[in-house]
Tab-separated table of C-alpha atoms in Angstrom:
chain	number	residue	atom	x	y	z
A	1	MET	CA	-33.135	6.805	16.919
A	2	SER	CA	-34.574	3.783	14.872
A	3	ALA	CA	-32.993	0.763	14.741
A	4	ARG	CA	-30.608	1.268	12.009
A	5	ASP	CA	-29.378	4.618	13.212
A	6	ASN	CA	-28.472	2.899	16.418
A	7	ILE	CA	-26.426	-0.099	14.532
A	8	LEU	CA	-24.361	3.152	12.249
A	9	GLU	CA	-23.903	4.604	15.629
A	10	ALA	CA	-22.458	2.016	16.966
A	11	ILE	CA	-20.534	1.093	13.732
A	12	ARG	CA	-19.298	4.630	13.666
A	13	LYS	CA	-18.153	3.960	17.276
A	14	ARG	CA	-15.575	0.946	16.896
A	15	ARG	CA	-14.497	2.719	13.621
A	16	LEU	CA	-10.363	2.774	14.070
A	17	ARG	CA	-9.714	6.924	13.430
A	18	SER	CA	-5.693	5.827	12.102
A	19	ALA	CA	-4.942	2.061	10.884
A	20	PRO	CA	-1.161	1.832	12.077
A	21	GLN	CA	1.118	1.687	8.817
A	22	PRO	CA	2.331	-1.091	7.269
A	23	THR	CA	5.947	-1.877	6.804
A	24	VAL	CA	7.687	-2.198	4.082
A	25	TYR	CA	7.879	-5.120	2.222
A	26	ARG	CA	11.691	-5.730	0.993
A	27	ALA	CA	11.649	-8.904	-0.643
A	28	PRO	CA	14.682	-11.947	0.511
A	29	GLU	CA	17.219	-11.695	-0.968
A	30	SER	CA	18.887	-14.695	-2.589
A	31	ARG	CA	22.621	-16.273	-2.289
A	32	ASN	CA	21.766	-18.537	-5.441
A	33	LEU	CA	19.586	-17.537	-8.393
A	34	VAL	CA	20.651	-20.403	-9.932
A	35	ALA	CA	19.785	-23.588	-7.263
A	36	ASP	CA	15.868	-20.959	-5.778
A	37	PHE	CA	14.869	-20.757	-9.549
A	38	VAL	CA	15.285	-24.888	-10.990
A	39	ARG	CA	13.729	-25.370	-7.003
A	40	ARG	CA	10.780	-23.919	-7.916
A	41	ALA	CA	10.261	-23.559	-11.122
A	42	GLY	CA	10.750	-27.635	-10.265
A	43	PHE	CA	8.049	-26.734	-7.497
A	44	ALA	CA	5.326	-25.695	-10.573
A	45	HIS	CA	6.673	-29.172	-12.385
A	46	ALA	CA	8.688	-28.286	-14.792
A	47	GLU	CA	12.102	-30.501	-15.375
A	48	VAL	CA	15.112	-28.607	-15.246
A	49	ARG	CA	18.878	-29.003	-16.305
A	50	VAL	CA	21.259	-27.427	-15.674
A	51	LEU	CA	23.896	-27.618	-18.838
A	52	GLU	CA	27.445	-25.945	-18.601
A	53	SER	CA	27.666	-24.594	-22.426
A	54	ASP	CA	25.697	-24.804	-25.682
A	55	VAL	CA	27.547	-27.735	-27.012
A	56	GLU	CA	25.045	-29.993	-24.485
A	57	ILE	CA	21.318	-28.571	-25.566
A	58	PRO	CA	20.983	-30.684	-28.624
A	59	ALA	CA	22.346	-33.514	-27.108
A	60	ALA	CA	19.509	-32.715	-23.813
A	61	ILE	CA	16.898	-31.975	-25.841
A	62	ALA	CA	17.211	-35.889	-27.555
A	63	ASP	CA	17.496	-37.206	-24.072
A	64	LEU	CA	13.996	-34.995	-23.622
A	65	LEU	CA	12.370	-36.075	-26.311
A	66	ARG	CA	13.174	-40.079	-25.855
A	67	ALA	CA	12.376	-40.103	-22.215
A	68	LYS	CA	9.023	-38.721	-23.127
A	69	ASN	CA	9.080	-41.332	-25.599
A	70	LEU	CA	8.959	-38.686	-28.231
A	71	PRO	CA	9.499	-38.241	-32.255
A	72	ALA	CA	12.944	-36.768	-32.469
A	73	VAL	CA	11.651	-33.939	-33.858
A	74	ILE	CA	11.740	-30.178	-32.345
A	75	HIS	CA	10.348	-27.088	-33.918
A	76	LEU	CA	12.951	-24.084	-33.613
A	77	PRO	CA	11.430	-20.465	-33.729
A	78	PRO	CA	12.989	-17.984	-35.933
A	79	ASN	CA	15.163	-16.681	-33.023
A	80	ALA	CA	16.401	-19.850	-32.126
A	81	PRO	CA	20.200	-19.540	-31.797
A	82	ASP	CA	22.603	-21.688	-33.995
A	83	LEU	CA	23.495	-24.968	-31.860
A	84	ALA	CA	26.053	-28.095	-32.873
A	85	TRP	CA	23.232	-29.998	-34.215
A	86	GLU	CA	26.250	-32.767	-35.098
A	87	SER	CA	26.491	-33.912	-31.695
A	88	ALA	CA	22.688	-35.098	-32.335
A	89	PRO	CA	22.129	-36.517	-35.398
A	90	SER	CA	19.356	-38.631	-34.868
A	91	LEU	CA	17.588	-35.254	-33.835
A	92	SER	CA	15.781	-33.773	-37.027
A	93	ARG	CA	14.413	-29.869	-37.008
A	94	GLU	CA	11.306	-27.851	-38.048
A	95	THR	CA	10.796	-24.562	-38.576
A	96	SER	CA	7.263	-24.447	-39.221
A	97	PRO	CA	4.442	-23.158	-36.854
A	98	PRO	CA	4.567	-26.520	-33.956
A	99	GLY	CA	0.965	-28.767	-32.667
A	100	PRO	CA	0.012	-29.836	-29.398
A	101	ASP	CA	1.373	-32.960	-29.797
A	102	ASP	CA	5.020	-31.498	-31.229
A	103	ALA	CA	7.788	-30.640	-29.020
A	104	ALA	CA	9.545	-27.097	-29.556
A	105	LEU	CA	12.089	-24.968	-28.477
A	106	ALA	CA	11.747	-21.462	-27.478
A	107	ILE	CA	14.260	-19.021	-25.781
A	108	ALA	CA	13.404	-17.311	-22.445
A	109	PRO	CA	15.367	-14.105	-22.572
A	110	TYR	CA	15.120	-13.939	-18.175
A	111	ALA	CA	13.376	-15.701	-15.567
A	112	ILE	CA	12.539	-15.106	-11.687
A	113	ALA	CA	14.362	-17.184	-9.351
A	114	GLU	CA	11.548	-16.349	-6.582
A	115	THR	CA	8.713	-17.819	-8.592
A	116	GLY	CA	10.511	-20.594	-11.058
A	117	THR	CA	8.885	-18.420	-13.520
A	118	LEU	CA	10.219	-17.861	-17.065
A	119	VAL	CA	9.709	-14.481	-18.900
A	120	TYR	CA	8.830	-14.351	-22.443
A	121	PRO	CA	8.563	-11.227	-24.058
A	122	SER	CA	6.986	-10.458	-27.371
A	123	ARG	CA	9.887	-9.879	-30.215
A	124	ALA	CA	10.513	-9.608	-34.002
A	125	GLY	CA	11.499	-13.859	-34.463
A	126	ALA	CA	9.552	-14.626	-30.898
A	127	PRO	CA	5.893	-14.215	-31.076
A	128	ALA	CA	3.534	-14.439	-28.022
A	129	SER	CA	1.669	-17.673	-29.405
A	130	TRP	CA	4.729	-19.370	-29.514
A	131	HIS	CA	4.231	-20.869	-26.359
A	132	PHE	CA	0.552	-21.902	-26.409
A	133	ARG	CA	0.627	-24.166	-29.448
A	134	THR	CA	2.880	-27.275	-28.625
A	135	GLY	CA	2.585	-29.841	-26.606
A	136	PHE	CA	5.971	-30.235	-25.085
A	137	GLU	CA	7.791	-27.330	-24.694
A	138	ILE	CA	11.744	-26.512	-24.182
A	139	ALA	CA	13.312	-23.658	-22.969
A	140	ILE	CA	16.983	-22.444	-23.160
A	141	LEU	CA	17.686	-20.096	-20.251
A	142	ARG	CA	20.589	-18.013	-19.291
A	143	ALA	CA	22.398	-18.564	-15.909
A	144	GLY	CA	23.266	-14.723	-16.209
A	145	ASN	CA	19.620	-13.716	-16.857
A	146	ILE	CA	17.221	-15.280	-13.965
A	147	MET	CA	16.675	-11.855	-11.699
A	148	PRO	CA	15.355	-12.200	-7.776
A	149	HIS	CA	11.999	-11.041	-8.804
A	150	MET	CA	9.072	-10.111	-11.230
A	151	GLU	CA	10.399	-5.907	-10.637
A	152	THR	CA	14.352	-7.200	-11.715
A	153	ALA	CA	12.958	-8.997	-14.527
A	154	LEU	CA	10.369	-6.202	-15.528
A	155	ALA	CA	13.141	-3.303	-14.666
A	156	ARG	CA	15.356	-4.692	-17.273
A	157	LEU	CA	12.932	-5.173	-19.928
A	158	LYS	CA	12.284	-1.564	-19.435
A	159	ARG	CA	15.884	-0.967	-19.555
A	160	ASP	CA	16.882	-2.696	-22.547
A	161	ASP	CA	13.988	-1.606	-24.803
A	162	GLU	CA	10.952	0.501	-24.801
A	163	LEU	CA	8.097	-2.777	-22.712
A	164	PRO	CA	6.780	-5.231	-25.288
A	165	SER	CA	3.382	-5.451	-25.583
A	166	THR	CA	3.059	-9.021	-24.521
A	167	ILE	CA	4.615	-10.169	-21.673
A	168	ASN	CA	4.472	-13.920	-21.064
A	169	PHE	CA	4.957	-15.297	-17.573
A	170	VAL	CA	5.351	-19.163	-17.621
A	171	THR	CA	5.352	-20.961	-14.552
A	172	GLY	CA	5.772	-24.811	-15.614
A	173	PRO	CA	3.125	-26.111	-17.615
A	174	SER	CA	0.040	-25.240	-18.484
A	175	ARG	CA	-2.798	-25.989	-15.966
A	176	THR	CA	-6.950	-25.594	-14.354
A	177	GLY	CA	-8.806	-26.843	-12.419
A	178	ASP	CA	-11.798	-25.094	-13.757
A	179	ILE	CA	-12.978	-28.056	-14.968
A	180	GLU	CA	-15.382	-29.965	-12.083
A	181	GLN	CA	-12.213	-28.813	-9.914
A	182	THR	CA	-10.458	-31.651	-11.463
A	183	LEU	CA	-6.155	-30.926	-12.385
A	184	GLU	CA	-6.071	-31.140	-15.964
A	185	LEU	CA	-2.611	-30.142	-17.540
A	186	GLY	CA	-2.396	-28.483	-21.632
A	187	ALA	CA	-5.370	-26.335	-21.552
A	188	HIS	CA	-3.766	-23.465	-22.287
A	189	GLY	CA	-0.782	-24.369	-23.750
A	190	PRO	CA	2.022	-27.131	-23.191
A	191	LYS	CA	1.198	-30.228	-21.330
A	192	ALA	CA	4.903	-30.369	-19.833
A	193	LEU	CA	7.137	-28.122	-20.360
A	194	ALA	CA	11.049	-28.400	-19.621
A	195	ILE	CA	13.685	-25.600	-18.354
A	196	LEU	CA	17.924	-25.997	-20.291
A	197	VAL	CA	19.643	-23.862	-17.984
A	198	VAL	CA	23.371	-22.742	-19.257
A	199	LYS	CA	25.741	-21.568	-16.971
A	200	SER	CA	27.878	-20.194	-20.048
């Protein structure tokens, strides 16, 4: 026998004939999906505010823009809901697509509590490109649409309709560490992300 044959024979003798069956993965249950989502989205450097109703949304948007020293202008997507904009009279609304220095509103149909992730399926009135253009994204999310896990969110999307051609999963602002291993924000999308979780 050659040295190669000796090595291969030794490997074959040590090889397991049958490995033990791994235990079935069971995702942890959440007692409070909103609290879990808020905490985990915060870990990903998203600013999250919990609001009682839609009435508070315009004032919250104006406050977020003021806190970041940005102009009081928000770009609205085609699927933006009707809101009580008169509660924030200083806030201007634009319907044109946002640019890299602009703030834009986004409607998140679902979110994932386990990871603090927003789920954006592409649909009529909600193009996938909307989330890559803006510098500061403000997402509106219904508390009742926070799912425990990714699998739950995908099952809900499939139940609502056929799965869309594109689904963007957004966890915090866009970032990369590819450039000299230095964390850069806004590499593929918004430099900042705020989420308004609406209870009702």
